[in-house]
PDB file of C-alpha atoms and ligand atoms in Angstrom:
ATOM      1  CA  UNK A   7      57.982 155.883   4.273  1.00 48.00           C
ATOM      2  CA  UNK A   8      58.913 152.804   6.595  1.00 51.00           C
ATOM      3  CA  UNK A   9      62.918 151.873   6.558  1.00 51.00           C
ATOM      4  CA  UNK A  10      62.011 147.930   4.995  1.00 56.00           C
ATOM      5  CA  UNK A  11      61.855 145.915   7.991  1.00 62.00           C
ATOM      6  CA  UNK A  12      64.692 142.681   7.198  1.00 69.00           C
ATOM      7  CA  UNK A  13      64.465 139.373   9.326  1.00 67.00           C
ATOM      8  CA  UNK A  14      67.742 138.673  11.105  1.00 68.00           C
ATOM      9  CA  UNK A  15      70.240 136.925   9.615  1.00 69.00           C
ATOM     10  CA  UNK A  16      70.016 132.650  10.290  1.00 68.00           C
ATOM     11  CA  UNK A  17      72.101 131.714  12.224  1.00 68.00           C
ATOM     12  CA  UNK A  18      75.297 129.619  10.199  1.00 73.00           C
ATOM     13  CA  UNK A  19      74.999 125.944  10.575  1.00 92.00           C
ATOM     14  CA  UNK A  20      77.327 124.384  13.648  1.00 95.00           C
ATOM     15  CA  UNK A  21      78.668 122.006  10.779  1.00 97.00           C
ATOM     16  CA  UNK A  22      78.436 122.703   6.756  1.00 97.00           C
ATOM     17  CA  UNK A  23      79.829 120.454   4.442  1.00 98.00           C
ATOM     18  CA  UNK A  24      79.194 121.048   0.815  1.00 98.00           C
ATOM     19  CA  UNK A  25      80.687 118.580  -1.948  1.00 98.00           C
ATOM     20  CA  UNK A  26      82.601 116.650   0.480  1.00 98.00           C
ATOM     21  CA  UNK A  27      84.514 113.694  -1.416  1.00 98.00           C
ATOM     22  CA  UNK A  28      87.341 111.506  -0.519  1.00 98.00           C
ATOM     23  CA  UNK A  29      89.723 108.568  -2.475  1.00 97.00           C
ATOM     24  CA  UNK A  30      91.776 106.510  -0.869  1.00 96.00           C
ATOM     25  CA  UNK A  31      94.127 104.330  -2.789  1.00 92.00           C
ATOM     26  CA  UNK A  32      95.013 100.894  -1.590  1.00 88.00           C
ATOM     27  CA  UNK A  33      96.814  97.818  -3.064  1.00 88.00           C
ATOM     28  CA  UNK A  34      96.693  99.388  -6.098  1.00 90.00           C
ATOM     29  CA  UNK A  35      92.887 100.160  -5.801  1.00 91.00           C
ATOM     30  CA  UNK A  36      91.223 103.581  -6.303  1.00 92.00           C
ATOM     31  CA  UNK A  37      88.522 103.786  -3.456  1.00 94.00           C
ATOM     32  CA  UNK A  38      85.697 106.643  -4.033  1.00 96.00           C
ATOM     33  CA  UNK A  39      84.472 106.522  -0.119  1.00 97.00           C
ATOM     34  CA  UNK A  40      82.755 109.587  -0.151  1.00 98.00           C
ATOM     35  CA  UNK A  41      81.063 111.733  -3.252  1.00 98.00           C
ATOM     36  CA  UNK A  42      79.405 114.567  -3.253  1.00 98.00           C
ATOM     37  CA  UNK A  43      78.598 115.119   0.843  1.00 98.00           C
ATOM     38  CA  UNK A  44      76.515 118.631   1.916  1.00 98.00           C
ATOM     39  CA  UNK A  45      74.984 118.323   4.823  1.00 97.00           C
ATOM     40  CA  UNK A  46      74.134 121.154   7.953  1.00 97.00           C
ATOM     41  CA  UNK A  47      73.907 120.197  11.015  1.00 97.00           C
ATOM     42  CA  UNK A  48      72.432 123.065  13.497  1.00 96.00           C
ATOM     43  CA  UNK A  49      73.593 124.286  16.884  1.00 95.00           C
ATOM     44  CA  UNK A  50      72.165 121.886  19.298  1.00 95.00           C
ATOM     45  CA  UNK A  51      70.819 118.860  16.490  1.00 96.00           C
ATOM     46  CA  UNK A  52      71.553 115.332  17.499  1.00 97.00           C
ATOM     47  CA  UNK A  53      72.094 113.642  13.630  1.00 98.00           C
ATOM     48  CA  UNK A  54      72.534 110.146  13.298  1.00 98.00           C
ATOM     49  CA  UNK A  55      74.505 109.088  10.523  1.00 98.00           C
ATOM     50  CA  UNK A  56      73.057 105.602   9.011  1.00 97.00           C
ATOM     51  CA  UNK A  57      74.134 103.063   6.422  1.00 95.00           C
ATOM     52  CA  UNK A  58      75.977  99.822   5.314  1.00 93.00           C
ATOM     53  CA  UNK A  59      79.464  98.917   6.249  1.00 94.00           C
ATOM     54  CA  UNK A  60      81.440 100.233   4.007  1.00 94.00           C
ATOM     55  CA  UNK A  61      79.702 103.460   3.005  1.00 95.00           C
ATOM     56  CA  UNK A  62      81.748 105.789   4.235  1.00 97.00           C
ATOM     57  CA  UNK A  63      80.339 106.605   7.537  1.00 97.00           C
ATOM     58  CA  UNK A  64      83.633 106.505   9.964  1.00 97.00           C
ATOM     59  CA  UNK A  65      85.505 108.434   6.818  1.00 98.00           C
ATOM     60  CA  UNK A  66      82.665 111.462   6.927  1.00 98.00           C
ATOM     61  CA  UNK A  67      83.096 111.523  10.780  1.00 97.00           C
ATOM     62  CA  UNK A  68      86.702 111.378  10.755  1.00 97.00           C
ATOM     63  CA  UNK A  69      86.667 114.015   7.567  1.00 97.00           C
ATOM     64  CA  UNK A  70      84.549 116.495  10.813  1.00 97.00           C
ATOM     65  CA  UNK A  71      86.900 115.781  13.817  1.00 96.00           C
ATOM     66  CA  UNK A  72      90.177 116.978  11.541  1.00 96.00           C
ATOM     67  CA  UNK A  73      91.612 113.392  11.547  1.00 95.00           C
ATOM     68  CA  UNK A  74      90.945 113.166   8.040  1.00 96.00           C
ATOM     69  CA  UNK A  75      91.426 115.796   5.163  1.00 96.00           C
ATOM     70  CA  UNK A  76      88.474 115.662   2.126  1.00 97.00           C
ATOM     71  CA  UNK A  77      89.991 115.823  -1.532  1.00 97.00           C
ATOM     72  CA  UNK A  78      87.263 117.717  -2.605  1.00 97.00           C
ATOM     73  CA  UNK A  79      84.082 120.356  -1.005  1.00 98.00           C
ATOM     74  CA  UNK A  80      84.574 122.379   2.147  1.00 97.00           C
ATOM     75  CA  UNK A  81      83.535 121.422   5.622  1.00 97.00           C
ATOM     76  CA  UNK A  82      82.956 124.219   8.579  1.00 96.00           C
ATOM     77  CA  UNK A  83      82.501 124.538  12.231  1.00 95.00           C
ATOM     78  CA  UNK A  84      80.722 127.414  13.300  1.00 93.00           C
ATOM     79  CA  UNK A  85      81.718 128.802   9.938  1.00 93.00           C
ATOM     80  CA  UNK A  86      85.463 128.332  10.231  1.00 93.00           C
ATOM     81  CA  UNK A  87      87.132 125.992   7.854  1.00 95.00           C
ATOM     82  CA  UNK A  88      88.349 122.614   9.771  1.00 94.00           C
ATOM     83  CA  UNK A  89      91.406 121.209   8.866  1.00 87.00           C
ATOM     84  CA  UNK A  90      92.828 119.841  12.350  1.00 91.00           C
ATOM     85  CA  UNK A  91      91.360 118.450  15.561  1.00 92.00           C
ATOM     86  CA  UNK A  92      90.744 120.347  17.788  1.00 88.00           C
ATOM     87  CA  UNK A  93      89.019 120.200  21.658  1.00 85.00           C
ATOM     88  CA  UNK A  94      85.860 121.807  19.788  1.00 91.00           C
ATOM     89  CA  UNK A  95      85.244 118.353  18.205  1.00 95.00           C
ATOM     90  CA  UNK A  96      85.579 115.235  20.657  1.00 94.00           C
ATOM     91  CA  UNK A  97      85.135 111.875  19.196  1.00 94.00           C
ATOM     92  CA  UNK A  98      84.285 108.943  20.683  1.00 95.00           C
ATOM     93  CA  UNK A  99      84.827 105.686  18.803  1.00 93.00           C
ATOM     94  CA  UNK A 100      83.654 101.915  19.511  1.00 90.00           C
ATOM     95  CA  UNK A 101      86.542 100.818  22.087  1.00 88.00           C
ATOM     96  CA  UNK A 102      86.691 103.194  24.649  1.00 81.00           C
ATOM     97  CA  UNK A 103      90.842 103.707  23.792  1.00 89.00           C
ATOM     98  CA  UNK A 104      91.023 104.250  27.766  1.00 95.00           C
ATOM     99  CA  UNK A 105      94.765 104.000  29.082  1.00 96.00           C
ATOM    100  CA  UNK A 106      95.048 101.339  30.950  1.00 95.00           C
ATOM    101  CA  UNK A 107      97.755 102.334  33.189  1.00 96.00           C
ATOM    102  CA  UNK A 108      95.701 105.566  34.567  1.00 97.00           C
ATOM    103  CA  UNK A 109      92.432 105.093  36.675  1.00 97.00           C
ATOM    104  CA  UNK A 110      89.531 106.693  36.002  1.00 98.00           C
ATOM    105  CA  UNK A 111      89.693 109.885  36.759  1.00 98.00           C
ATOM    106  CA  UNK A 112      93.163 109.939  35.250  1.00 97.00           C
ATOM    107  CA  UNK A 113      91.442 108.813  32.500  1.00 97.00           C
ATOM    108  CA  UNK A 114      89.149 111.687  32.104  1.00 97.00           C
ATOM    109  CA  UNK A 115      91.899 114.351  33.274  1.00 97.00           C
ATOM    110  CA  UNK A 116      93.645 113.415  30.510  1.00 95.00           C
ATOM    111  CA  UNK A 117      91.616 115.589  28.108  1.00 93.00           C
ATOM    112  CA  UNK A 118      91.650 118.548  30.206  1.00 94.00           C
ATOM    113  CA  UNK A 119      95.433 118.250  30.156  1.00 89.00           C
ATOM    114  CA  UNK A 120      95.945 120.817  27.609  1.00 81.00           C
ATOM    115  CA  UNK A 121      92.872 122.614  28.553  1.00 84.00           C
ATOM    116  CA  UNK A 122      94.289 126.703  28.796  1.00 85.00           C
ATOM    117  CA  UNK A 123      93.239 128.799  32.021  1.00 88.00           C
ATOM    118  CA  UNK A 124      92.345 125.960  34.775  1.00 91.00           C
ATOM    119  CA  UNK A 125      94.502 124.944  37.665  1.00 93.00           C
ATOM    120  CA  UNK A 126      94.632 121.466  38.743  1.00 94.00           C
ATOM    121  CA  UNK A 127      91.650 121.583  41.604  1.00 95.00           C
ATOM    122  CA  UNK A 128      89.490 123.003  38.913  1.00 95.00           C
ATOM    123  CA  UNK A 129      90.124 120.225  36.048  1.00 96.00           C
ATOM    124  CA  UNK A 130      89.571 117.947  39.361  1.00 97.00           C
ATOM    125  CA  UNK A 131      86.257 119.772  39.880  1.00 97.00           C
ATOM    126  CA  UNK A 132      85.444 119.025  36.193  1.00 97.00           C
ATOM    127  CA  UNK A 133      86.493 115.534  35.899  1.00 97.00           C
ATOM    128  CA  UNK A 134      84.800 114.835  39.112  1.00 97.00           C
ATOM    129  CA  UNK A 135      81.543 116.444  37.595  1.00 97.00           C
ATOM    130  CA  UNK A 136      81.921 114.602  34.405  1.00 97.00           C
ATOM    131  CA  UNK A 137      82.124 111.068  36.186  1.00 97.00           C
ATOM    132  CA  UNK A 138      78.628 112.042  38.267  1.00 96.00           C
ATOM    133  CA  UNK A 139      77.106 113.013  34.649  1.00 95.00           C
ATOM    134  CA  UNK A 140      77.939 109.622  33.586  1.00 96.00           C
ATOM    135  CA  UNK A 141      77.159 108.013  37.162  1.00 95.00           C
ATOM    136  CA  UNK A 142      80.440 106.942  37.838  1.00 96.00           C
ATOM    137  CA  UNK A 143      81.775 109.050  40.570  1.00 95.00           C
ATOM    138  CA  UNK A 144      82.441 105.999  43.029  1.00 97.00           C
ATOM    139  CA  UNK A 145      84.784 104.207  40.564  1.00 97.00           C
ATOM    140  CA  UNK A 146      86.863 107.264  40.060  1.00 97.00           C
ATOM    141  CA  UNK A 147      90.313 104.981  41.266  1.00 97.00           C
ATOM    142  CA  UNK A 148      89.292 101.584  39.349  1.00 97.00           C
ATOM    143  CA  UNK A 149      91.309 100.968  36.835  1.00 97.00           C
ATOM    144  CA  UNK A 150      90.239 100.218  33.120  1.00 95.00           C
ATOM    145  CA  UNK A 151      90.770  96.125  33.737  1.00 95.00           C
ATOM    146  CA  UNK A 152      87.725  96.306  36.387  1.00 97.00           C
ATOM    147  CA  UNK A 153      85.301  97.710  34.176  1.00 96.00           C
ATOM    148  CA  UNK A 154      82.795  96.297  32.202  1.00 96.00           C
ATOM    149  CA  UNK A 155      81.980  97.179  28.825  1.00 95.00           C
ATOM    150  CA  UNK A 156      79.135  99.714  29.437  1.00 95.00           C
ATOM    151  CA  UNK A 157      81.326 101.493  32.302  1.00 96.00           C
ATOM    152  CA  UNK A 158      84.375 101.755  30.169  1.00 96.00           C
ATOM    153  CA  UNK A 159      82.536 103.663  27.354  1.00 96.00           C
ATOM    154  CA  UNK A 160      80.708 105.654  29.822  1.00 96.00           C
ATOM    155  CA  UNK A 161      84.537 106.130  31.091  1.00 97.00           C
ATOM    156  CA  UNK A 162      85.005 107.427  27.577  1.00 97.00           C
ATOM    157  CA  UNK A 163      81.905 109.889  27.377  1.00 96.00           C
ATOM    158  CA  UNK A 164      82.980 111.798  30.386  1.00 97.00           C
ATOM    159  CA  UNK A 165      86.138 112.523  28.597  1.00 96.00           C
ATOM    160  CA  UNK A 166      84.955 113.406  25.519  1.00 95.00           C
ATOM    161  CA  UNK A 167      82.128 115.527  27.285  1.00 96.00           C
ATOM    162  CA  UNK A 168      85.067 117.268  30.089  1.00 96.00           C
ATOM    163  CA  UNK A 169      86.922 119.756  27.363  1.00 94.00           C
ATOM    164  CA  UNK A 170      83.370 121.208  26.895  1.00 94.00           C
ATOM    165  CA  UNK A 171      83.300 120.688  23.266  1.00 94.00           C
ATOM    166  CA  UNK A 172      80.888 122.307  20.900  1.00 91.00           C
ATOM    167  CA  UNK A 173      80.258 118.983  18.855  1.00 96.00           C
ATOM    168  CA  UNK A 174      80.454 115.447  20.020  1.00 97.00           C
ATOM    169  CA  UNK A 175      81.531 112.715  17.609  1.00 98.00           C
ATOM    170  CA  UNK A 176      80.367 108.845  18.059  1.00 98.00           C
ATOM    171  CA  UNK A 177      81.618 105.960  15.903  1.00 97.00           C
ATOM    172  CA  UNK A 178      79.213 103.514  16.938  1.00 97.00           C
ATOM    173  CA  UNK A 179      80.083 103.564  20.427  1.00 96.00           C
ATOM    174  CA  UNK A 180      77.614 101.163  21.699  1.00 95.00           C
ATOM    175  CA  UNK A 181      77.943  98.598  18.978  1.00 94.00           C
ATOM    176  CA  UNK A 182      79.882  95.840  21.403  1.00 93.00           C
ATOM    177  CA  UNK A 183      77.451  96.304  24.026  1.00 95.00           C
ATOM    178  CA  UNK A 184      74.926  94.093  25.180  1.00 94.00           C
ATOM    179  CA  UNK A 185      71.143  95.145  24.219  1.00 94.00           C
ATOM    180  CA  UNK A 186      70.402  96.051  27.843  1.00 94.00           C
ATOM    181  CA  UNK A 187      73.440  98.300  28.661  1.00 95.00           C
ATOM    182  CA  UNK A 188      72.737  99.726  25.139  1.00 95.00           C
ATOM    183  CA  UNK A 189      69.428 100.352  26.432  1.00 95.00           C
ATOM    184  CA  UNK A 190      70.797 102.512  29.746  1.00 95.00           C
ATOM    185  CA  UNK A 191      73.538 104.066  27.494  1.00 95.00           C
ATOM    186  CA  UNK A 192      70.721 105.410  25.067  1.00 96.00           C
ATOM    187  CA  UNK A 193      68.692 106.863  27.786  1.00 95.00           C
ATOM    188  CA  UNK A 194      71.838 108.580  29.486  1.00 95.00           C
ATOM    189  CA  UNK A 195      72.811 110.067  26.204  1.00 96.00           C
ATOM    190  CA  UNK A 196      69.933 110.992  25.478  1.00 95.00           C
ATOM    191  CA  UNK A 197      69.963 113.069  29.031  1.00 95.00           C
ATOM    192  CA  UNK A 198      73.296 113.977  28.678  1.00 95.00           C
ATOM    193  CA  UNK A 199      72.802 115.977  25.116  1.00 95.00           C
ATOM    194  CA  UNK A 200      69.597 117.569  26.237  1.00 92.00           C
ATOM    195  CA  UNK A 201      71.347 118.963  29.435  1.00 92.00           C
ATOM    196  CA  UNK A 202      74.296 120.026  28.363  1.00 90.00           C
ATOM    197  CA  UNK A 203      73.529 121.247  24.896  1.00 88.00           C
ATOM    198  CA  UNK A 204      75.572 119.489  22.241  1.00 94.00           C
ATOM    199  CA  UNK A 205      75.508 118.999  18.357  1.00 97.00           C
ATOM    200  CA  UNK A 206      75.999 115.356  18.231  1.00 98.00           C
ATOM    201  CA  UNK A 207      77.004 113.264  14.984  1.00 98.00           C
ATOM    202  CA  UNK A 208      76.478 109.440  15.805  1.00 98.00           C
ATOM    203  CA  UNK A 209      77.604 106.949  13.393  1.00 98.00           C
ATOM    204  CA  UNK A 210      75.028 103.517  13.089  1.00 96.00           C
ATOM    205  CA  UNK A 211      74.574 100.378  11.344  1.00 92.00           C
ATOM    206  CA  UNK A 212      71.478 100.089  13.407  1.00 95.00           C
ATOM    207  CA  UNK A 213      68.441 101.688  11.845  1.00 96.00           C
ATOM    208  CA  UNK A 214      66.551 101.047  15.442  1.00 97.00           C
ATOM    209  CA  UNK A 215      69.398 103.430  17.471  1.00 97.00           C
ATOM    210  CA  UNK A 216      69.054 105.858  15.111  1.00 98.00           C
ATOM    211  CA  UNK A 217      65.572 106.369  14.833  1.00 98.00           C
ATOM    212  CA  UNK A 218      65.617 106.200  18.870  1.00 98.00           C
ATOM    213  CA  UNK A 219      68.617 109.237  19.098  1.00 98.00           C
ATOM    214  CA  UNK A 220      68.134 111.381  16.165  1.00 97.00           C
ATOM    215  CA  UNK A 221      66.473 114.556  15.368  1.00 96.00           C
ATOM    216  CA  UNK A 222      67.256 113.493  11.809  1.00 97.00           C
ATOM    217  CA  UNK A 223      68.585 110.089  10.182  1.00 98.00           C
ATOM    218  CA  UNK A 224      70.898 110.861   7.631  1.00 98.00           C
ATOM    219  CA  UNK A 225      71.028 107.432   5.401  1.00 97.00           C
ATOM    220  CA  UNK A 226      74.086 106.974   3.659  1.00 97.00           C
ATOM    221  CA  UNK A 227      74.565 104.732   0.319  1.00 95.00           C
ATOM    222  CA  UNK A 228      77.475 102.729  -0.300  1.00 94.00           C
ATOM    223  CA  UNK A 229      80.067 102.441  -3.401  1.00 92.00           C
ATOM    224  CA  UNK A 230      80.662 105.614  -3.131  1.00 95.00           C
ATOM    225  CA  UNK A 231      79.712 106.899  -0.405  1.00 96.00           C
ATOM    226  CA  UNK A 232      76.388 109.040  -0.900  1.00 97.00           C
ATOM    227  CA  UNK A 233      73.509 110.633   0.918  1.00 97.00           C
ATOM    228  CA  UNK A 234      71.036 108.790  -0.080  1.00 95.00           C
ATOM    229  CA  UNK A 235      68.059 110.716   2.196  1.00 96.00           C
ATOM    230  CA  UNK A 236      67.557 112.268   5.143  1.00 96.00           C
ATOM    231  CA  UNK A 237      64.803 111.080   7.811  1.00 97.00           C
ATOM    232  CA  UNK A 238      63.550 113.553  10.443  1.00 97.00           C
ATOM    233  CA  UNK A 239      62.284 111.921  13.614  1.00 97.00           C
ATOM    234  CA  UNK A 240      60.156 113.641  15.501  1.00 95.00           C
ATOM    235  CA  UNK A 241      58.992 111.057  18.076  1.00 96.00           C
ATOM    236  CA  UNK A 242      58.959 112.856  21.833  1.00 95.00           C
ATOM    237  CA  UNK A 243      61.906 111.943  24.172  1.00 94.00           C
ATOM    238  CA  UNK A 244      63.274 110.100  26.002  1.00 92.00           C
ATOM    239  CA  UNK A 245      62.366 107.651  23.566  1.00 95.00           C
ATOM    240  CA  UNK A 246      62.207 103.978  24.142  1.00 93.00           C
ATOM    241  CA  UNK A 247      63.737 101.904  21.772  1.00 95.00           C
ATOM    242  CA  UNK A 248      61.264  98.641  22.071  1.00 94.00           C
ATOM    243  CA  UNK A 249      58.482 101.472  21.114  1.00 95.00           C
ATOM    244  CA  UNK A 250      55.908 100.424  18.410  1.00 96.00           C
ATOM    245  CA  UNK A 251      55.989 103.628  17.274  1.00 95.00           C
ATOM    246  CA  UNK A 252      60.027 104.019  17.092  1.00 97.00           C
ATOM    247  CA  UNK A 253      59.436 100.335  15.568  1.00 97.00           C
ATOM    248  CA  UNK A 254      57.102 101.775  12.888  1.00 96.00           C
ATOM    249  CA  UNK A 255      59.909 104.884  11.905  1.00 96.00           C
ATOM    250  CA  UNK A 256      62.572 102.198  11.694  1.00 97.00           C
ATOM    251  CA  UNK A 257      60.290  99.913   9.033  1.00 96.00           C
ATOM    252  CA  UNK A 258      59.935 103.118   7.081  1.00 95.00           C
ATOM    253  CA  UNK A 259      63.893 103.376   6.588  1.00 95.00           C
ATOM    254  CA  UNK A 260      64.212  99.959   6.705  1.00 93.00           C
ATOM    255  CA  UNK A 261      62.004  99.896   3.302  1.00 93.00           C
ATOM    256  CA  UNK A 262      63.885 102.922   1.859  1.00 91.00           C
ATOM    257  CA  UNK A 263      67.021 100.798   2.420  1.00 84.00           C
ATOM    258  CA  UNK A 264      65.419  97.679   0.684  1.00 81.00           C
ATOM    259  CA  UNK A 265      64.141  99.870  -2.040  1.00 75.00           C
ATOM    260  CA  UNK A 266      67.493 101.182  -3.346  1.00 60.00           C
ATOM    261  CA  UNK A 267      69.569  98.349  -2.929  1.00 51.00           C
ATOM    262  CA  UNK A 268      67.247  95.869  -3.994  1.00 45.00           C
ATOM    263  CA  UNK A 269      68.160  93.740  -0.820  1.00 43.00           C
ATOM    264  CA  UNK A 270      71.802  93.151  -1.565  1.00 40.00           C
ATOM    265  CA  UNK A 271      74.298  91.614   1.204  1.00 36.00           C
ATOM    266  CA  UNK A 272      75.970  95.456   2.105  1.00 38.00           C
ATOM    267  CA  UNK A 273      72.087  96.109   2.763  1.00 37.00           C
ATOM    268  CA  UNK A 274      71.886  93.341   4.661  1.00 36.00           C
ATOM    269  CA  UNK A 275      74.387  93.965   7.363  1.00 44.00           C
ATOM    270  CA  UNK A 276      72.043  97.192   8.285  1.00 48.00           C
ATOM    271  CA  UNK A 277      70.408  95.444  10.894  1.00 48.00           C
TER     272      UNK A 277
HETATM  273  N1  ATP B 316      92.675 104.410   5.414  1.00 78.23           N
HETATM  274  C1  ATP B 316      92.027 103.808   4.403  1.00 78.23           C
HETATM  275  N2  ATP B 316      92.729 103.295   3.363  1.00 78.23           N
HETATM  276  C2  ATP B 316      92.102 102.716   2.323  1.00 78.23           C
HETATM  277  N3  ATP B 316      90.764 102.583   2.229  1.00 78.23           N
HETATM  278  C3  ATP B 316      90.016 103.047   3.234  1.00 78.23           C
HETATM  279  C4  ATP B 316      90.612 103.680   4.377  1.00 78.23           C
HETATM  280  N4  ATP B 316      89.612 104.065   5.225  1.00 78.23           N
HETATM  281  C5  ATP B 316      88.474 103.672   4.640  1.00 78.23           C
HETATM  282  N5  ATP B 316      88.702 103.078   3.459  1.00 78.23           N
HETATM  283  C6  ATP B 316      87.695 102.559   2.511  1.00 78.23           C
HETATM  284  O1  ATP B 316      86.713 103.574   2.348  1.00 78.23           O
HETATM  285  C7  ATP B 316      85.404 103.013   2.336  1.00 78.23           C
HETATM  286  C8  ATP B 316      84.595 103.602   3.476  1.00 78.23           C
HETATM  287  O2  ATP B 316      85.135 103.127   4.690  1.00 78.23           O
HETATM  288  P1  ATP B 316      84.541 103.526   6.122  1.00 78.23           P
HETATM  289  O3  ATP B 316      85.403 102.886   7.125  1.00 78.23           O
HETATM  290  O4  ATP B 316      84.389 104.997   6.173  1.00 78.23           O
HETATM  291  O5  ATP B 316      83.100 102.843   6.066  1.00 78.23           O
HETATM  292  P2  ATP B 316      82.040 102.652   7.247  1.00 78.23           P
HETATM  293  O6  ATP B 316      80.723 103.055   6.691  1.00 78.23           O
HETATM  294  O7  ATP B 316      82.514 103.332   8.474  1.00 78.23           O
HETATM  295  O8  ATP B 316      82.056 101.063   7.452  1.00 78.23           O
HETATM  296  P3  ATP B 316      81.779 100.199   8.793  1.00 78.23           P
HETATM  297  O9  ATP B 316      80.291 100.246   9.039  1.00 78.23           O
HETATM  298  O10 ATP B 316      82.233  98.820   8.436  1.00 78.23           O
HETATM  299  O11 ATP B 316      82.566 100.809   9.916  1.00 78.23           O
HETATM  300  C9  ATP B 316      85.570 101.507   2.434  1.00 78.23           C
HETATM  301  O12 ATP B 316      85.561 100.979   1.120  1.00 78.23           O
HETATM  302  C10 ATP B 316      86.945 101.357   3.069  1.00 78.23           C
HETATM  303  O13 ATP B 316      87.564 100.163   2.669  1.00 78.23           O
HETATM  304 MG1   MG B 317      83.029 102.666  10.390  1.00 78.23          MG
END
């Protein structure tokens, strides 16, 4: 008789929450941001992270990069608990938080600071690298003051990207950008994660940007925080966000939005 043949085990999610939830308490107020999160994300998955103000998105991401603790569920990287930060999980949040008194390339050398078993020409070498990725190289000695928007949060990509982590973390980085930087920034990301290989988590009030970065649109509910459904997108890439066809995804969430809220003003400021 045959030994039973047995397909491999699947791999473990990069990320696994299950039964996330988090209270915060303030003036006197018992806040429920977050109930009930489980999500996976998989080795690789760019997941967008959509809903409301107020729905808990920048608490979930914060809950991932260690900054946060949940009061309830477990959350894992690579199927170790997380309960700090750590250079596996870079965030990058909606100012660039660039020091102002260090250039650019100080900028990015900063992360690789602590960075064990590099000398100082090879965290060069990688900050140098990093500012190319992000097209950059020939402001490496500008200082933050001389940059404009765009260049300051490409500033901050290269140093979330330089450590090498596993996942990258965005809190609506491009949100105080103008539409047509946006527009560069989502085809560089877009680049940038297919290249290099990272799980990303984005954070978006804009159901457009999502649709145009994720593999999946995770849509979150407000009051408390819920997952309300999960989108996959499967449009090719690089995807163009003025698409008619990204345009007919986003009309699709759009209504599912509409649908559970009943058009209320937290719905509203989806845009
Ligand atoms: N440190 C905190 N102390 C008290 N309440 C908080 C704290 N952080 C978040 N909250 C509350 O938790 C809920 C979720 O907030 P969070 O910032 O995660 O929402 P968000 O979806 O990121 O909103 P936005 O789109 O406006 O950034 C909100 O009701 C918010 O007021
Ligand atoms: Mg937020």
């Amino acid at each position: 008789m045959n030994a039973p043949t047995s397909l491999p085990p699947a791999p473990p999610a990069k990320l696994s929450l299950r039964g996330v939830g988090k209270n915060f308490r303030a003036r006197g107020n018992d806040i429920r941001a977050l109930e009930n999160i489980s999500l996976d994300v998989s080795e690789g998955e760019f997941v967008c992270l959509l809903g409301p103000s107020g729905c808990g998105k920048s608490t979930l991401l914060n809950i991932v990069a260690g900054l946060e603790r949940a009061d309830e569920g477990t959350l894992l990287c690579d199927g170790e608990p997380v309960t700090d930060p750590g250079r596996d999980r870079m965030m990058m949040f909606q100012e660039s938080a660039l020091f102002p008194w260090l250039d650019v390339l100080e900028n990015v050398l900063f992360s690789l600071r602590l960075k064990p078993g590099m000398n100082a020409a090879e965290r060069r070498e990688v900050a140098e690298f990093h500012l190319q990725l992000v097209g950059l190289e020939k402001f490496r000695h500008a200082f933050v003051h001389e940059l404009s928007g765009g260049m300051k949060q490409r500033v901050a990509l290269a140093r979330a990207l330089a450590p090498n982590p596993r996942v990258l973390l965005m809190d609506e980085p491009f949100a105080a950008l103008d539409a047509l930087t946006r527009e560069q920034l989502y085809g560089d990301l877009q680049r940038i994660w297919r290249d290099r290989r990272k799980t990303i988590l984005f954070v978006t009030h804009n159901v457009r940007e999502a649709v145009c970065l994720g593999d999946r649109v995770v849509l979150l509910s407000p009051h408390p925080g819920r997952i309300q459904r999960e989108f996959r997108v499967e449009l090719p890439r690089p995807r163009d966000i003025n698409s008619v066809e990204l345009a007919r995804h986003a009309t699709e969430i759009m209504a599912e939005l509409k649908g559970r809220n009943g058009g209320t003003a937290s719905e509203r400021k989806v845009a």
